Amino acid sequence: MSDDRLIVALDVPNAIAGLELAGKLGDAVSFYKIGLGMLTGGGLALANELKGEHGKRIFLDMKLFDIGATVEAAVRGLAQFELDFLTVHGDPHVVRAAQEGKGGSDLKILAVTVLTSLDRADLDAGCIKPGDIRDIVLERAINALNAGADGLIASPQEASLLRALPEAEGKLIVTPGVRPAGADLGDQKRVMTPAEAIANGADHVVVGRPVWRAEDPRAAAQAILRELASPQAKRPNS
């Protein structure tokens, strides 16, 4: 059984390409992320096929944000597919609505704090209040957890701070912005290696381009899995 701490992002054009990549990865990978970019390319159908026919775990990365009633209705519809993780923005009204929508399902609602592609200059451009980005992440995280989030999406650079929050006890921390040593950073600005992210308190790391752009995606995934199994990925005092 593959180590499900690794979530491979299927950031490919459509469901056909996603199935082809999953076929190359085979039993090396057990957990996949399907994002908004593939929604019109058969993303939900791909999620259902990977889950129902191949036994994979699925993280649906929709980053929902709307009025409460709309979020609740959207999550209620998605919960019927028995997927594993779903992202929403960490605003408390959104988190509360998502929890209402998921009902008694096992779907985990993960709150986005600050996108890992953003830095302080981006927050300034978006008229977000001044302050250190880590302080804003912490404040948003606490508010989301108090609103009932099952976990958090955050940069691996903030994972240790989030893991130390009393409110985060027993909650999931999932980190995009993860790149193996030497990999191209792409559009990510706040990054760490997979081992560093796990050591800092993450439960799962999300890796996309370094796997699906590799000449041998399965070998690339297996290299990450070896890193996750190394002593460098061990949390202090664990």
mmCIF file of C-alpha atoms in Angstrom:
data_model
loop_
_atom_site.group_PDB
_atom_site.id
_atom_site.type_symbol
_atom_site.label_atom_id
_atom_site.label_comp_id
_atom_site.label_asym_id
_atom_site.label_seq_id
_atom_site.Cartn_x
_atom_site.Cartn_y
_atom_site.Cartn_z
ATOM 1 C CA MET A 1 0.000 0.000 0.000
ATOM 2 C CA SER A 2 1.395 3.405 -0.981
ATOM 3 C CA ASP A 3 2.107 6.069 1.599
ATOM 4 C CA ASP A 4 -0.964 8.315 1.383
ATOM 5 C CA ARG A 5 0.939 11.253 2.873
ATOM 6 C CA LEU A 6 1.819 11.965 -0.766
ATOM 7 C CA ILE A 7 -1.046 13.513 -2.737
ATOM 8 C CA VAL A 8 -0.313 13.864 -6.449
ATOM 9 C CA ALA A 9 -2.020 16.832 -8.100
ATOM 10 C CA LEU A 10 -3.588 15.834 -11.411
ATOM 11 C CA ASP A 11 -3.087 19.298 -12.900
ATOM 12 C CA VAL A 12 -3.468 17.983 -16.443
ATOM 13 C CA PRO A 13 -5.899 19.221 -19.120
ATOM 14 C CA ASN A 14 -8.682 16.663 -18.827
ATOM 15 C CA ALA A 15 -9.910 13.385 -17.372
ATOM 16 C CA ILE A 16 -8.351 11.321 -20.157
ATOM 17 C CA ALA A 17 -4.903 12.740 -19.398
ATOM 18 C CA GLY A 18 -5.591 12.252 -15.685
ATOM 19 C CA LEU A 19 -6.423 8.578 -16.162
ATOM 20 C CA GLU A 20 -3.340 8.114 -18.315
ATOM 21 C CA LEU A 21 -1.127 9.637 -15.613
ATOM 22 C CA ALA A 22 -2.795 7.565 -12.877
ATOM 23 C CA GLY A 23 -2.138 4.481 -14.996
ATOM 24 C CA LYS A 24 1.566 5.327 -15.202
ATOM 25 C CA LEU A 25 1.743 5.858 -11.449
ATOM 26 C CA GLY A 26 -0.137 2.633 -10.698
ATOM 27 C CA ASP A 27 0.019 1.395 -7.127
ATOM 28 C CA ALA A 28 2.833 3.815 -6.265
ATOM 29 C CA VAL A 29 0.265 6.543 -5.546
ATOM 30 C CA SER A 30 -2.960 6.131 -3.593
ATOM 31 C CA PHE A 31 -4.135 9.745 -3.178
ATOM 32 C CA TYR A 32 -4.901 12.313 -5.909
ATOM 33 C CA LYS A 33 -5.877 15.966 -5.995
ATOM 34 C CA ILE A 34 -8.281 17.173 -8.657
ATOM 35 C CA GLY A 35 -8.550 20.929 -8.946
ATOM 36 C CA LEU A 36 -10.772 23.609 -10.380
ATOM 37 C CA GLY A 37 -8.789 23.725 -13.613
ATOM 38 C CA MET A 38 -10.051 20.286 -14.589
ATOM 39 C CA LEU A 39 -13.675 20.885 -13.642
ATOM 40 C CA THR A 40 -14.775 21.420 -17.253
ATOM 41 C CA GLY A 41 -12.485 18.621 -18.438
ATOM 42 C CA GLY A 42 -14.334 15.854 -16.645
ATOM 43 C CA GLY A 43 -12.829 16.353 -13.206
ATOM 44 C CA LEU A 44 -15.786 15.019 -11.234
ATOM 45 C CA ALA A 45 -16.102 11.992 -13.493
ATOM 46 C CA LEU A 46 -12.384 11.337 -13.042
ATOM 47 C CA ALA A 47 -12.736 11.642 -9.262
ATOM 48 C CA ASN A 48 -15.566 9.117 -9.250
ATOM 49 C CA GLU A 49 -13.692 6.673 -11.474
ATOM 50 C CA LEU A 50 -10.464 6.820 -9.481
ATOM 51 C CA LYS A 51 -12.381 6.454 -6.234
ATOM 52 C CA GLY A 52 -14.965 3.862 -7.234
ATOM 53 C CA GLU A 53 -13.071 1.706 -9.721
ATOM 54 C CA HIS A 54 -9.460 2.076 -8.610
ATOM 55 C CA GLY A 55 -9.818 2.511 -4.852
ATOM 56 C CA LYS A 56 -7.914 5.802 -4.733
ATOM 57 C CA ARG A 57 -8.433 8.563 -2.199
ATOM 58 C CA ILE A 58 -9.535 11.886 -3.691
ATOM 59 C CA PHE A 59 -8.890 15.474 -2.668
ATOM 60 C CA LEU A 60 -11.256 17.811 -4.531
ATOM 61 C CA ASP A 61 -9.596 21.214 -4.552
ATOM 62 C CA MET A 62 -12.420 23.625 -5.387
ATOM 63 C CA LYS A 63 -11.592 26.431 -2.884
ATOM 64 C CA LEU A 64 -15.288 27.256 -2.596
ATOM 65 C CA PHE A 65 -16.227 30.815 -1.675
ATOM 66 C CA ASP A 66 -19.735 32.265 -1.862
ATOM 67 C CA ILE A 67 -22.678 33.143 0.321
ATOM 68 C CA GLY A 68 -23.448 30.518 2.941
ATOM 69 C CA ALA A 69 -26.525 29.046 1.275
ATOM 70 C CA THR A 70 -24.681 28.515 -2.004
ATOM 71 C CA VAL A 71 -21.657 26.913 -0.333
ATOM 72 C CA GLU A 72 -23.924 24.628 1.699
ATOM 73 C CA ALA A 73 -25.789 23.500 -1.421
ATOM 74 C CA ALA A 74 -22.567 22.916 -3.360
ATOM 75 C CA VAL A 75 -21.013 20.843 -0.595
ATOM 76 C CA ARG A 76 -24.205 18.841 -0.119
ATOM 77 C CA GLY A 77 -24.036 17.908 -3.795
ATOM 78 C CA LEU A 78 -20.351 16.996 -3.650
ATOM 79 C CA ALA A 79 -20.689 14.976 -0.440
ATOM 80 C CA GLN A 80 -22.780 12.368 -2.239
ATOM 81 C CA PHE A 81 -19.695 11.244 -4.195
ATOM 82 C CA GLU A 82 -17.995 9.985 -0.999
ATOM 83 C CA LEU A 83 -14.736 11.793 -1.693
ATOM 84 C CA ASP A 84 -12.138 12.414 1.007
ATOM 85 C CA PHE A 85 -11.067 16.078 1.149
ATOM 86 C CA LEU A 86 -12.674 19.294 -0.104
ATOM 87 C CA THR A 87 -11.217 22.800 0.113
ATOM 88 C CA VAL A 88 -13.101 25.977 0.929
ATOM 89 C CA HIS A 89 -11.825 29.433 1.745
ATOM 90 C CA GLY A 90 -11.191 29.857 5.445
ATOM 91 C CA ASP A 91 -13.735 32.603 6.080
ATOM 92 C CA PRO A 92 -15.812 31.414 9.047
ATOM 93 C CA HIS A 93 -19.191 31.770 7.312
ATOM 94 C CA VAL A 94 -17.916 29.609 4.436
ATOM 95 C CA VAL A 95 -16.536 26.918 6.752
ATOM 96 C CA ARG A 96 -19.752 26.749 8.784
ATOM 97 C CA ALA A 97 -21.839 26.440 5.623
ATOM 98 C CA ALA A 98 -19.582 23.684 4.254
ATOM 99 C CA GLN A 99 -19.911 21.712 7.479
ATOM 100 C CA GLU A 100 -23.687 21.984 7.256
ATOM 101 C CA GLY A 101 -23.563 20.839 3.650
ATOM 102 C CA LYS A 102 -21.436 17.758 4.258
ATOM 103 C CA GLY A 103 -23.955 16.453 6.772
ATOM 104 C CA GLY A 104 -23.051 13.045 8.144
ATOM 105 C CA SER A 105 -20.593 12.183 5.367
ATOM 106 C CA ASP A 106 -16.900 11.482 6.004
ATOM 107 C CA LEU A 107 -15.846 14.343 3.721
ATOM 108 C CA LYS A 108 -13.129 16.458 5.384
ATOM 109 C CA ILE A 109 -13.525 20.217 4.969
ATOM 110 C CA LEU A 110 -10.109 21.856 4.626
ATOM 111 C CA ALA A 111 -9.838 25.619 4.964
ATOM 112 C CA VAL A 112 -7.492 27.719 2.837
ATOM 113 C CA THR A 113 -5.599 30.301 4.862
ATOM 114 C CA VAL A 114 -3.432 32.237 2.368
ATOM 115 C CA LEU A 115 -2.680 30.757 -1.052
ATOM 116 C CA THR A 116 0.892 29.458 -1.278
ATOM 117 C CA SER A 117 1.390 31.370 -4.541
ATOM 118 C CA LEU A 118 0.976 34.705 -2.705
ATOM 119 C CA ASP A 119 3.468 36.863 -0.840
ATOM 120 C CA ARG A 120 3.117 40.135 1.052
ATOM 121 C CA ALA A 121 3.165 42.208 -2.147
ATOM 122 C CA ASP A 122 0.234 40.183 -3.485
ATOM 123 C CA LEU A 123 -1.723 40.733 -0.251
ATOM 124 C CA ASP A 124 -1.053 44.478 -0.508
ATOM 125 C CA ALA A 125 -2.381 44.474 -4.062
ATOM 126 C CA GLY A 126 -5.508 42.692 -2.818
ATOM 127 C CA CYS A 127 -6.083 45.259 -0.052
ATOM 128 C CA ILE A 128 -5.486 42.650 2.685
ATOM 129 C CA LYS A 129 -4.648 44.236 6.035
ATOM 130 C CA PRO A 130 -0.959 44.900 6.745
ATOM 131 C CA GLY A 131 1.170 42.601 8.823
ATOM 132 C CA ASP A 132 3.453 39.614 8.573
ATOM 133 C CA ILE A 133 1.967 36.957 6.309
ATOM 134 C CA ARG A 134 2.483 34.286 8.966
ATOM 135 C CA ASP A 135 0.418 36.266 11.467
ATOM 136 C CA ILE A 136 -2.401 36.526 8.947
ATOM 137 C CA VAL A 137 -2.200 32.791 8.247
ATOM 138 C CA LEU A 138 -2.396 32.037 11.975
ATOM 139 C CA GLU A 139 -5.371 34.343 12.513
ATOM 140 C CA ARG A 140 -7.270 32.896 9.579
ATOM 141 C CA ALA A 141 -6.413 29.372 10.689
ATOM 142 C CA ILE A 142 -7.724 29.914 14.219
ATOM 143 C CA ASN A 143 -10.927 31.473 12.905
ATOM 144 C CA ALA A 144 -11.478 28.590 10.455
ATOM 145 C CA LEU A 145 -10.828 25.910 13.061
ATOM 146 C CA ASN A 146 -13.153 27.593 15.519
ATOM 147 C CA ALA A 147 -15.797 27.606 12.777
ATOM 148 C CA GLY A 148 -15.489 23.816 12.482
ATOM 149 C CA ALA A 149 -12.888 23.129 9.772
ATOM 150 C CA ASP A 150 -11.531 19.561 9.767
ATOM 151 C CA GLY A 151 -8.130 20.815 8.726
ATOM 152 C CA LEU A 152 -6.095 23.486 7.004
ATOM 153 C CA ILE A 153 -4.361 24.143 3.724
ATOM 154 C CA ALA A 154 -1.200 26.136 4.271
ATOM 155 C CA SER A 155 2.349 26.684 3.117
ATOM 156 C CA PRO A 156 4.816 24.183 4.601
ATOM 157 C CA GLN A 157 6.644 27.231 5.951
ATOM 158 C CA GLU A 158 3.697 27.814 8.309
ATOM 159 C CA ALA A 159 2.989 24.153 9.115
ATOM 160 C CA SER A 160 4.950 24.115 12.375
ATOM 161 C CA LEU A 161 3.212 27.278 13.592
ATOM 162 C CA LEU A 162 -0.195 25.821 12.783
ATOM 163 C CA ARG A 163 0.607 22.450 14.335
ATOM 164 C CA ALA A 164 1.469 24.239 17.579
ATOM 165 C CA LEU A 165 -1.976 25.868 17.842
ATOM 166 C CA PRO A 166 -4.182 24.357 20.555
ATOM 167 C CA GLU A 167 -7.065 24.638 18.078
ATOM 168 C CA ALA A 168 -5.160 22.411 15.612
ATOM 169 C CA GLU A 169 -4.981 19.373 17.870
ATOM 170 C CA GLY A 170 -6.388 16.398 15.989
ATOM 171 C CA LYS A 171 -6.847 18.462 12.813
ATOM 172 C CA LEU A 172 -5.314 17.857 9.391
ATOM 173 C CA ILE A 173 -2.642 20.055 7.848
ATOM 174 C CA VAL A 174 -2.188 19.668 4.092
ATOM 175 C CA THR A 175 0.637 21.495 2.351
ATOM 176 C CA PRO A 176 0.874 22.440 -1.306
ATOM 177 C CA GLY A 177 3.922 24.484 -2.245
ATOM 178 C CA VAL A 178 6.072 21.367 -1.887
ATOM 179 C CA ARG A 179 8.987 20.786 -4.247
ATOM 180 C CA PRO A 180 11.659 18.061 -4.141
ATOM 181 C CA ALA A 181 15.175 19.454 -3.812
ATOM 182 C CA GLY A 182 16.327 20.970 -7.110
ATOM 183 C CA ALA A 183 12.853 21.126 -8.673
ATOM 184 C CA ASP A 184 11.559 24.200 -10.506
ATOM 185 C CA LEU A 185 9.481 26.371 -8.141
ATOM 186 C CA GLY A 186 6.939 27.272 -10.861
ATOM 187 C CA ASP A 187 4.337 29.720 -9.482
ATOM 188 C CA GLN A 188 4.965 28.769 -5.845
ATOM 189 C CA LYS A 189 6.721 31.293 -3.613
ATOM 190 C CA ARG A 190 6.624 29.735 -0.116
ATOM 191 C CA VAL A 191 8.035 26.242 -0.543
ATOM 192 C CA MET A 192 9.821 23.391 1.233
ATOM 193 C CA THR A 193 10.835 19.848 0.381
ATOM 194 C CA PRO A 194 8.421 16.990 1.173
ATOM 195 C CA ALA A 195 10.518 15.802 4.126
ATOM 196 C CA GLU A 196 10.726 19.316 5.566
ATOM 197 C CA ALA A 197 6.950 19.771 5.282
ATOM 198 C CA ILE A 198 6.197 16.528 7.132
ATOM 199 C CA ALA A 199 8.824 17.266 9.782
ATOM 200 C CA ASN A 200 7.203 20.669 10.284
ATOM 201 C CA GLY A 201 3.825 19.133 11.085
ATOM 202 C CA ALA A 202 2.054 18.459 7.791
ATOM 203 C CA ASP A 203 -0.065 15.315 7.484
ATOM 204 C CA HIS A 204 -0.057 15.321 3.678
ATOM 205 C CA VAL A 205 2.041 17.003 0.985
ATOM 206 C CA VAL A 206 0.696 17.904 -2.441
ATOM 207 C CA VAL A 207 3.081 17.576 -5.398
ATOM 208 C CA GLY A 208 2.104 18.179 -9.006
ATOM 209 C CA ARG A 209 4.546 19.350 -11.680
ATOM 210 C CA PRO A 210 7.619 17.485 -10.392
ATOM 211 C CA VAL A 211 5.643 14.263 -10.910
ATOM 212 C CA TRP A 212 3.535 14.788 -14.009
ATOM 213 C CA ARG A 213 6.229 16.682 -15.916
ATOM 214 C CA ALA A 214 8.834 14.024 -15.185
ATOM 215 C CA GLU A 215 10.049 11.739 -17.962
ATOM 216 C CA ASP A 216 9.153 8.839 -15.654
ATOM 217 C CA PRO A 217 6.295 9.987 -13.347
ATOM 218 C CA ARG A 218 6.273 6.735 -11.364
ATOM 219 C CA ALA A 219 9.996 7.020 -10.608
ATOM 220 C CA ALA A 220 9.530 10.667 -9.594
ATOM 221 C CA ALA A 221 6.708 9.711 -7.201
ATOM 222 C CA GLN A 222 8.735 6.853 -5.760
ATOM 223 C CA ALA A 223 11.656 9.223 -5.106
ATOM 224 C CA ILE A 224 9.330 11.476 -3.102
ATOM 225 C CA LEU A 225 7.992 8.467 -1.195
ATOM 226 C CA ARG A 226 11.541 7.460 -0.297
ATOM 227 C CA GLU A 227 12.131 10.966 1.002
ATOM 228 C CA LEU A 228 8.961 10.757 3.121
ATOM 229 C CA ALA A 229 10.246 7.492 4.603
ATOM 230 C CA SER A 230 13.641 9.009 5.471
ATOM 231 C CA PRO A 231 14.717 10.189 8.939
ATOM 232 C CA GLN A 232 14.554 13.784 7.668
ATOM 233 C CA ALA A 233 10.742 13.493 7.497
ATOM 234 C CA LYS A 234 10.432 12.567 11.175
ATOM 235 C CA ARG A 235 8.800 15.149 13.412
ATOM 236 C CA PRO A 236 10.781 16.328 16.434
ATOM 237 C CA ASN A 237 9.848 14.468 19.628
ATOM 238 C CA SER A 238 7.893 11.823 17.666
#
